[in-house]
PDB file of C-alpha atoms in Angstrom:
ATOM      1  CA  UNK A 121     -20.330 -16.517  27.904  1.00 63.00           C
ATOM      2  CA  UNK A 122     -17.647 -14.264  27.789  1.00 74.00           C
ATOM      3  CA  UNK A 123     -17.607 -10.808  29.897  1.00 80.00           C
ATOM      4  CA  UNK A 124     -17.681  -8.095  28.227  1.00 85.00           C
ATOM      5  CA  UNK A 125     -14.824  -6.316  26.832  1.00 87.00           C
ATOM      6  CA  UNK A 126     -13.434  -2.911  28.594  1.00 92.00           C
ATOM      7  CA  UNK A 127     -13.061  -0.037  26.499  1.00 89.00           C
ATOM      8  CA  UNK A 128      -9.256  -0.106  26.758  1.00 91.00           C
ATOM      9  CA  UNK A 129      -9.367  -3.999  25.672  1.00 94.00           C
ATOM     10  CA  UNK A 130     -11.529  -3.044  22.919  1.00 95.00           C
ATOM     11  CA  UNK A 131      -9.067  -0.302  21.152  1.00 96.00           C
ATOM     12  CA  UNK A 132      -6.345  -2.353  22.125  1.00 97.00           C
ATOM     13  CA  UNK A 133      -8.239  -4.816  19.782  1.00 97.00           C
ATOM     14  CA  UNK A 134      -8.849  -2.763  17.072  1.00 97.00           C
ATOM     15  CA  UNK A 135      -5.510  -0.988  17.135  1.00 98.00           C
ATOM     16  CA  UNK A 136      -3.991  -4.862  17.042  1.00 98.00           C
ATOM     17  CA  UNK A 137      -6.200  -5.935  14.016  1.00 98.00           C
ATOM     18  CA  UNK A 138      -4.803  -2.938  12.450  1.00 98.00           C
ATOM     19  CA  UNK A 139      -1.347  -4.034  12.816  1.00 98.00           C
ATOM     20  CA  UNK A 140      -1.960  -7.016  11.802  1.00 98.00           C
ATOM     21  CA  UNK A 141      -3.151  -5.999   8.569  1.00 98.00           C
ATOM     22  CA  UNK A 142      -0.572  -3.475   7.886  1.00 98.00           C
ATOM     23  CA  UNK A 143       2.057  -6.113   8.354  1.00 98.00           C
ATOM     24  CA  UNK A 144      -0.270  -8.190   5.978  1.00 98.00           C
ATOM     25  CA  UNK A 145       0.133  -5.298   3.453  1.00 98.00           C
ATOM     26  CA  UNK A 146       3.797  -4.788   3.987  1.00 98.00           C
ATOM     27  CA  UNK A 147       4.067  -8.644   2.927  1.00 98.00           C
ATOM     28  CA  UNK A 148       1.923  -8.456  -0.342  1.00 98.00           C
ATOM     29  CA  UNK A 149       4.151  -4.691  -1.184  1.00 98.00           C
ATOM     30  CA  UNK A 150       7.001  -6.953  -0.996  1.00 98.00           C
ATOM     31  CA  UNK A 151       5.647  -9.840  -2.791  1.00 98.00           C
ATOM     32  CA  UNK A 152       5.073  -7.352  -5.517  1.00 98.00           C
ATOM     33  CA  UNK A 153       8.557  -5.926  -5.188  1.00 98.00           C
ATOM     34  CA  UNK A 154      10.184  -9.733  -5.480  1.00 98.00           C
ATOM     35  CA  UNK A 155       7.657 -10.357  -8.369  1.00 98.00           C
ATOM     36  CA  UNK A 156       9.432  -7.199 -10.534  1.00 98.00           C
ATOM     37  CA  UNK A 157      13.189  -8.475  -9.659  1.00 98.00           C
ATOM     38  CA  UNK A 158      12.541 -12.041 -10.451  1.00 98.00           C
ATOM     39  CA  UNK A 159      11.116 -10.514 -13.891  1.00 97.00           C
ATOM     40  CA  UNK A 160      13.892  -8.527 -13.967  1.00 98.00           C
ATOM     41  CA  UNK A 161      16.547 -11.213 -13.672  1.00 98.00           C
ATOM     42  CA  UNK A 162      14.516 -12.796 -16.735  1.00 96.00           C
ATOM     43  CA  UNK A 163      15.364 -10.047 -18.562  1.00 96.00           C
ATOM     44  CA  UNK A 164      12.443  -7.773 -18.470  1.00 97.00           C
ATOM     45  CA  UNK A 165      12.540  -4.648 -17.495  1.00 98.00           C
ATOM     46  CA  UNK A 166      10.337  -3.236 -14.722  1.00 98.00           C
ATOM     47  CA  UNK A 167       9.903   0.493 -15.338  1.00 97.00           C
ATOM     48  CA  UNK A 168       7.953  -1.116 -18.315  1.00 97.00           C
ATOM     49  CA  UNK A 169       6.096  -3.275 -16.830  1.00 98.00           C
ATOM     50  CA  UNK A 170       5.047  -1.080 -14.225  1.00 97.00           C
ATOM     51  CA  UNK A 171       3.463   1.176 -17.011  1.00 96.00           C
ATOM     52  CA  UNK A 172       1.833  -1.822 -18.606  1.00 97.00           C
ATOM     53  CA  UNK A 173       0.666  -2.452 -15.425  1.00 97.00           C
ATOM     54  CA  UNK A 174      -1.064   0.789 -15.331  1.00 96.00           C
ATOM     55  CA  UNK A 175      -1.708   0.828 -18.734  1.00 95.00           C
ATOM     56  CA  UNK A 176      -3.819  -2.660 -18.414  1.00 96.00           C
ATOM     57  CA  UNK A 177      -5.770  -0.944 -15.793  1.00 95.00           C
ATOM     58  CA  UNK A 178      -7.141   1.773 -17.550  1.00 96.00           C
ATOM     59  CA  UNK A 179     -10.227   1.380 -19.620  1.00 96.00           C
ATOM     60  CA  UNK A 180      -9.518   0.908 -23.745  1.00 96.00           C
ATOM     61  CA  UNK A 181     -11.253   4.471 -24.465  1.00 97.00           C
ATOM     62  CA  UNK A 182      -9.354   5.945 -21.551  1.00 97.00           C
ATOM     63  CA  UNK A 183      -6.282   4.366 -22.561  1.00 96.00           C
ATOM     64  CA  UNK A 184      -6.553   5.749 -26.558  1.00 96.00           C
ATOM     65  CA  UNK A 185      -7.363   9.233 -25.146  1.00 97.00           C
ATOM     66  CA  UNK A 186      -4.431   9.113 -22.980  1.00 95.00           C
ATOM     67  CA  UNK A 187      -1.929   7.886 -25.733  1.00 95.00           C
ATOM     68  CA  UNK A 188      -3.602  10.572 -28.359  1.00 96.00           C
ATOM     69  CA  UNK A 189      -2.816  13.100 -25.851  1.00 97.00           C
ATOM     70  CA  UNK A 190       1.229  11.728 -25.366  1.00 95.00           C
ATOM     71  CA  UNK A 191       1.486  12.228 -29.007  1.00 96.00           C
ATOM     72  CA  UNK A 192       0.076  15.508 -29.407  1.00 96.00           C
ATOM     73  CA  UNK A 193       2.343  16.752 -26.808  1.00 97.00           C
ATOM     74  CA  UNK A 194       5.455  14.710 -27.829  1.00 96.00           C
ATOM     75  CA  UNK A 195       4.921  16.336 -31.175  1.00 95.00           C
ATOM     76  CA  UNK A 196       4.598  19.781 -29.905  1.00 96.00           C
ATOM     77  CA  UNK A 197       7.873  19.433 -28.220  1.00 96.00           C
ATOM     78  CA  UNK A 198      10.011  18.128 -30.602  1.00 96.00           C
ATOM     79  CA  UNK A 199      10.080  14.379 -29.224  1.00 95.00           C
ATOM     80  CA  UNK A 200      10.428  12.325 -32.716  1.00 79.00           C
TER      81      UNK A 200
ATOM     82  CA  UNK B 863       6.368 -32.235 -19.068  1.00 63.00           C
ATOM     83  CA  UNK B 864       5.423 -29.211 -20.550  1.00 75.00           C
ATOM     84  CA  UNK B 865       6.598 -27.329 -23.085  1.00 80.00           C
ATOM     85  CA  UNK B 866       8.777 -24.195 -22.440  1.00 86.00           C
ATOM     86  CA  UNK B 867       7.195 -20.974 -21.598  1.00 87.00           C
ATOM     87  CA  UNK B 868       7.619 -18.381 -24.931  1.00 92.00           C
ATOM     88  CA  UNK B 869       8.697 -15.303 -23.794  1.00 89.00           C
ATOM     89  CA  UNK B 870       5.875 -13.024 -24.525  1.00 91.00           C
ATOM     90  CA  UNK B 871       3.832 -15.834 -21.735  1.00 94.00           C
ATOM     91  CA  UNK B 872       6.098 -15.213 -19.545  1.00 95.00           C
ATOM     92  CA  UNK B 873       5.577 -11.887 -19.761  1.00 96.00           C
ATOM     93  CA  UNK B 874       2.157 -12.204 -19.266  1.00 97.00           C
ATOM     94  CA  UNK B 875       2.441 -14.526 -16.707  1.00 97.00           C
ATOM     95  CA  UNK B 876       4.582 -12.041 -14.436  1.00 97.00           C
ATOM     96  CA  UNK B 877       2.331  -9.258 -15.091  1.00 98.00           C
ATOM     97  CA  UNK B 878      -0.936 -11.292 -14.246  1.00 98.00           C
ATOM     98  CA  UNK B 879       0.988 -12.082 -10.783  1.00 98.00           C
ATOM     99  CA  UNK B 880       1.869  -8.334 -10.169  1.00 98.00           C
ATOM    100  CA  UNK B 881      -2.296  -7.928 -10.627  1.00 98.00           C
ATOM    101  CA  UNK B 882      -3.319 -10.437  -8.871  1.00 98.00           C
ATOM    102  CA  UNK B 883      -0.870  -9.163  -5.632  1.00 98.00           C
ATOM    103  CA  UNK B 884      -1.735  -5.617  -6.428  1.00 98.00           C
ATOM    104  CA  UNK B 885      -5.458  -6.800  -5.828  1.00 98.00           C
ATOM    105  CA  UNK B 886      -4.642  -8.408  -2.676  1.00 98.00           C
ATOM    106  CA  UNK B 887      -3.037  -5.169  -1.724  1.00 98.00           C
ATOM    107  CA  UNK B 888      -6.070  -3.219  -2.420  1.00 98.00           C
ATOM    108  CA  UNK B 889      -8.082  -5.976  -0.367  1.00 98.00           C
ATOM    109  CA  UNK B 890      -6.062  -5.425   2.777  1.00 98.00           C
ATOM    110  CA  UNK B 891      -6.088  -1.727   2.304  1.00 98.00           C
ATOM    111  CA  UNK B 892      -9.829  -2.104   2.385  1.00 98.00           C
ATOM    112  CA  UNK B 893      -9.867  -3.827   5.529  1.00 98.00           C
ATOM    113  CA  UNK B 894      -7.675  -1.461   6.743  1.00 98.00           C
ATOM    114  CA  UNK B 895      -9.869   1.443   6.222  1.00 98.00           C
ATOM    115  CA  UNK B 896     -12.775  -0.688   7.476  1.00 98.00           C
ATOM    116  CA  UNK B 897     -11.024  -1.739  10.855  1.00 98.00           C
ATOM    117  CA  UNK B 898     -10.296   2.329  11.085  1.00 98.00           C
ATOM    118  CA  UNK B 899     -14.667   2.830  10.076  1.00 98.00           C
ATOM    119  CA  UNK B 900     -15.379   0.167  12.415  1.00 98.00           C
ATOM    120  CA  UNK B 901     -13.882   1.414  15.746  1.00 97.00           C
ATOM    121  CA  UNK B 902     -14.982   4.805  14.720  1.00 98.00           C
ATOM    122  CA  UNK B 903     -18.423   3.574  14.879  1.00 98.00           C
ATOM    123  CA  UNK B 904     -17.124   2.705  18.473  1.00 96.00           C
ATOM    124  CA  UNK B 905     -16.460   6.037  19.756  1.00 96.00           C
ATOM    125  CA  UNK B 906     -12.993   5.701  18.625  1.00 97.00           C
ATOM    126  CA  UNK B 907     -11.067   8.457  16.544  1.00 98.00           C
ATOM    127  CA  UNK B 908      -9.188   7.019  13.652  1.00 98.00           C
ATOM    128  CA  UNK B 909      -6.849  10.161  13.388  1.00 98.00           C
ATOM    129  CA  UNK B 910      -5.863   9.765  16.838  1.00 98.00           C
ATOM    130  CA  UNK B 911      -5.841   5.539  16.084  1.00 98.00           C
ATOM    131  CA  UNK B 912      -3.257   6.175  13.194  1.00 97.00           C
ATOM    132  CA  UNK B 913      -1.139   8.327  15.447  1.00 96.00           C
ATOM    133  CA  UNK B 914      -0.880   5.456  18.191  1.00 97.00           C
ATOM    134  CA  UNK B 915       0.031   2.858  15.378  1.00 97.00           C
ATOM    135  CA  UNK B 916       2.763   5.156  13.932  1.00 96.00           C
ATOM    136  CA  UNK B 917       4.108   5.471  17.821  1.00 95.00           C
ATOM    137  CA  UNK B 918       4.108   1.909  18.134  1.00 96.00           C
ATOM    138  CA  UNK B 919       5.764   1.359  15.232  1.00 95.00           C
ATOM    139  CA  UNK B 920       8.928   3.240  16.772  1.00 96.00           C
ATOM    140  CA  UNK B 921      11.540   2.347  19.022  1.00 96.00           C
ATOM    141  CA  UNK B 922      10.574   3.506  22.423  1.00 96.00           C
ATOM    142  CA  UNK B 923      14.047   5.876  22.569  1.00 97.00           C
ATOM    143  CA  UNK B 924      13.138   7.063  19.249  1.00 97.00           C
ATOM    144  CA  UNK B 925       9.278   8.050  20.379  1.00 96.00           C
ATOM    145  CA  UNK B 926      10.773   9.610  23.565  1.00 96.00           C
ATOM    146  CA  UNK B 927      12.924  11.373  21.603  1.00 97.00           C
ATOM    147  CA  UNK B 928      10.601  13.019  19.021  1.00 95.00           C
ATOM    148  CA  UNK B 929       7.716  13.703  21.891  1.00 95.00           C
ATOM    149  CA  UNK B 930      10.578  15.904  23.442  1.00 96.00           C
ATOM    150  CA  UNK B 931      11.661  17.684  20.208  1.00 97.00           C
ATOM    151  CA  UNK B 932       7.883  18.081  19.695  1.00 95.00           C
ATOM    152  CA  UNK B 933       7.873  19.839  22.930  1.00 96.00           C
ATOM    153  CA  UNK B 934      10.274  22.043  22.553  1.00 97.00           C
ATOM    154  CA  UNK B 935       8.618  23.583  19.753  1.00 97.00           C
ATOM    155  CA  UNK B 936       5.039  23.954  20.958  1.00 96.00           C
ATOM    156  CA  UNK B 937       6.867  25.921  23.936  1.00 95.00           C
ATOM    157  CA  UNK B 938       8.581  27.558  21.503  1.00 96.00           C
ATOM    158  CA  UNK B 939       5.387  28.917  19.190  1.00 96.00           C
ATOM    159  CA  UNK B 940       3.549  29.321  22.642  1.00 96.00           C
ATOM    160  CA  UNK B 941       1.290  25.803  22.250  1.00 95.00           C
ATOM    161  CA  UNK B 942       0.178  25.700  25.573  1.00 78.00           C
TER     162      UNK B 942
END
């Protein structure tokens, strides 16, 4: 059995776990960034995908509203 | 062997990455905020917990550095 942990050893814990994962995130962000350039050096361009990213995310209804919207307001301002 | 990738799969194939790390992000964000819930729980104050993590993060000249500038102006607006 192990003796129990001081409170100092415990938030030294916790603040260590938290590091930990925020290093873990830091990896997967630049996973994500890597992902875009190696589509990129395909060809594809990433401002694009990063919409159809968010696009893809969206529900279908939400999706049509939002478009309907775009056009109503690219038509009010002139944009063809 | 397999038959070359068209380029509207490889499309999809880079986007369905980007998801799938963009979910994993999401995942360790999660845990993130849980680690923060959990030592709460404990007695422990995240807000204060996220402070020590962004300290720790520096350089220890740089942390000196900005704990003296920070001085300087809670003498300066009378922060006791």
């Amino acid at each position: 059995m192990s003796a129990p942990l001081s409170a100092d050893d415990q938030l030294r814990l916790f603040v260590e776990r938290i590091e930990r994962l925020e290093e873990e995130k830091r990896g997967v962000a630049d996973d994500i960034r890597d992902t875009y350039g190696e589509a990129k050096s395909q060809g594809y361009d990433p401002k694009i995908m990063r919409q159809i990213v968010k696009l893809r995310k969206m529900e279908a209804h939400a999706r049509q509203e939002m478009e309907l919207v775009l056009e109503t307001y690219k038509a009010a301002l002139g944009l063809g």
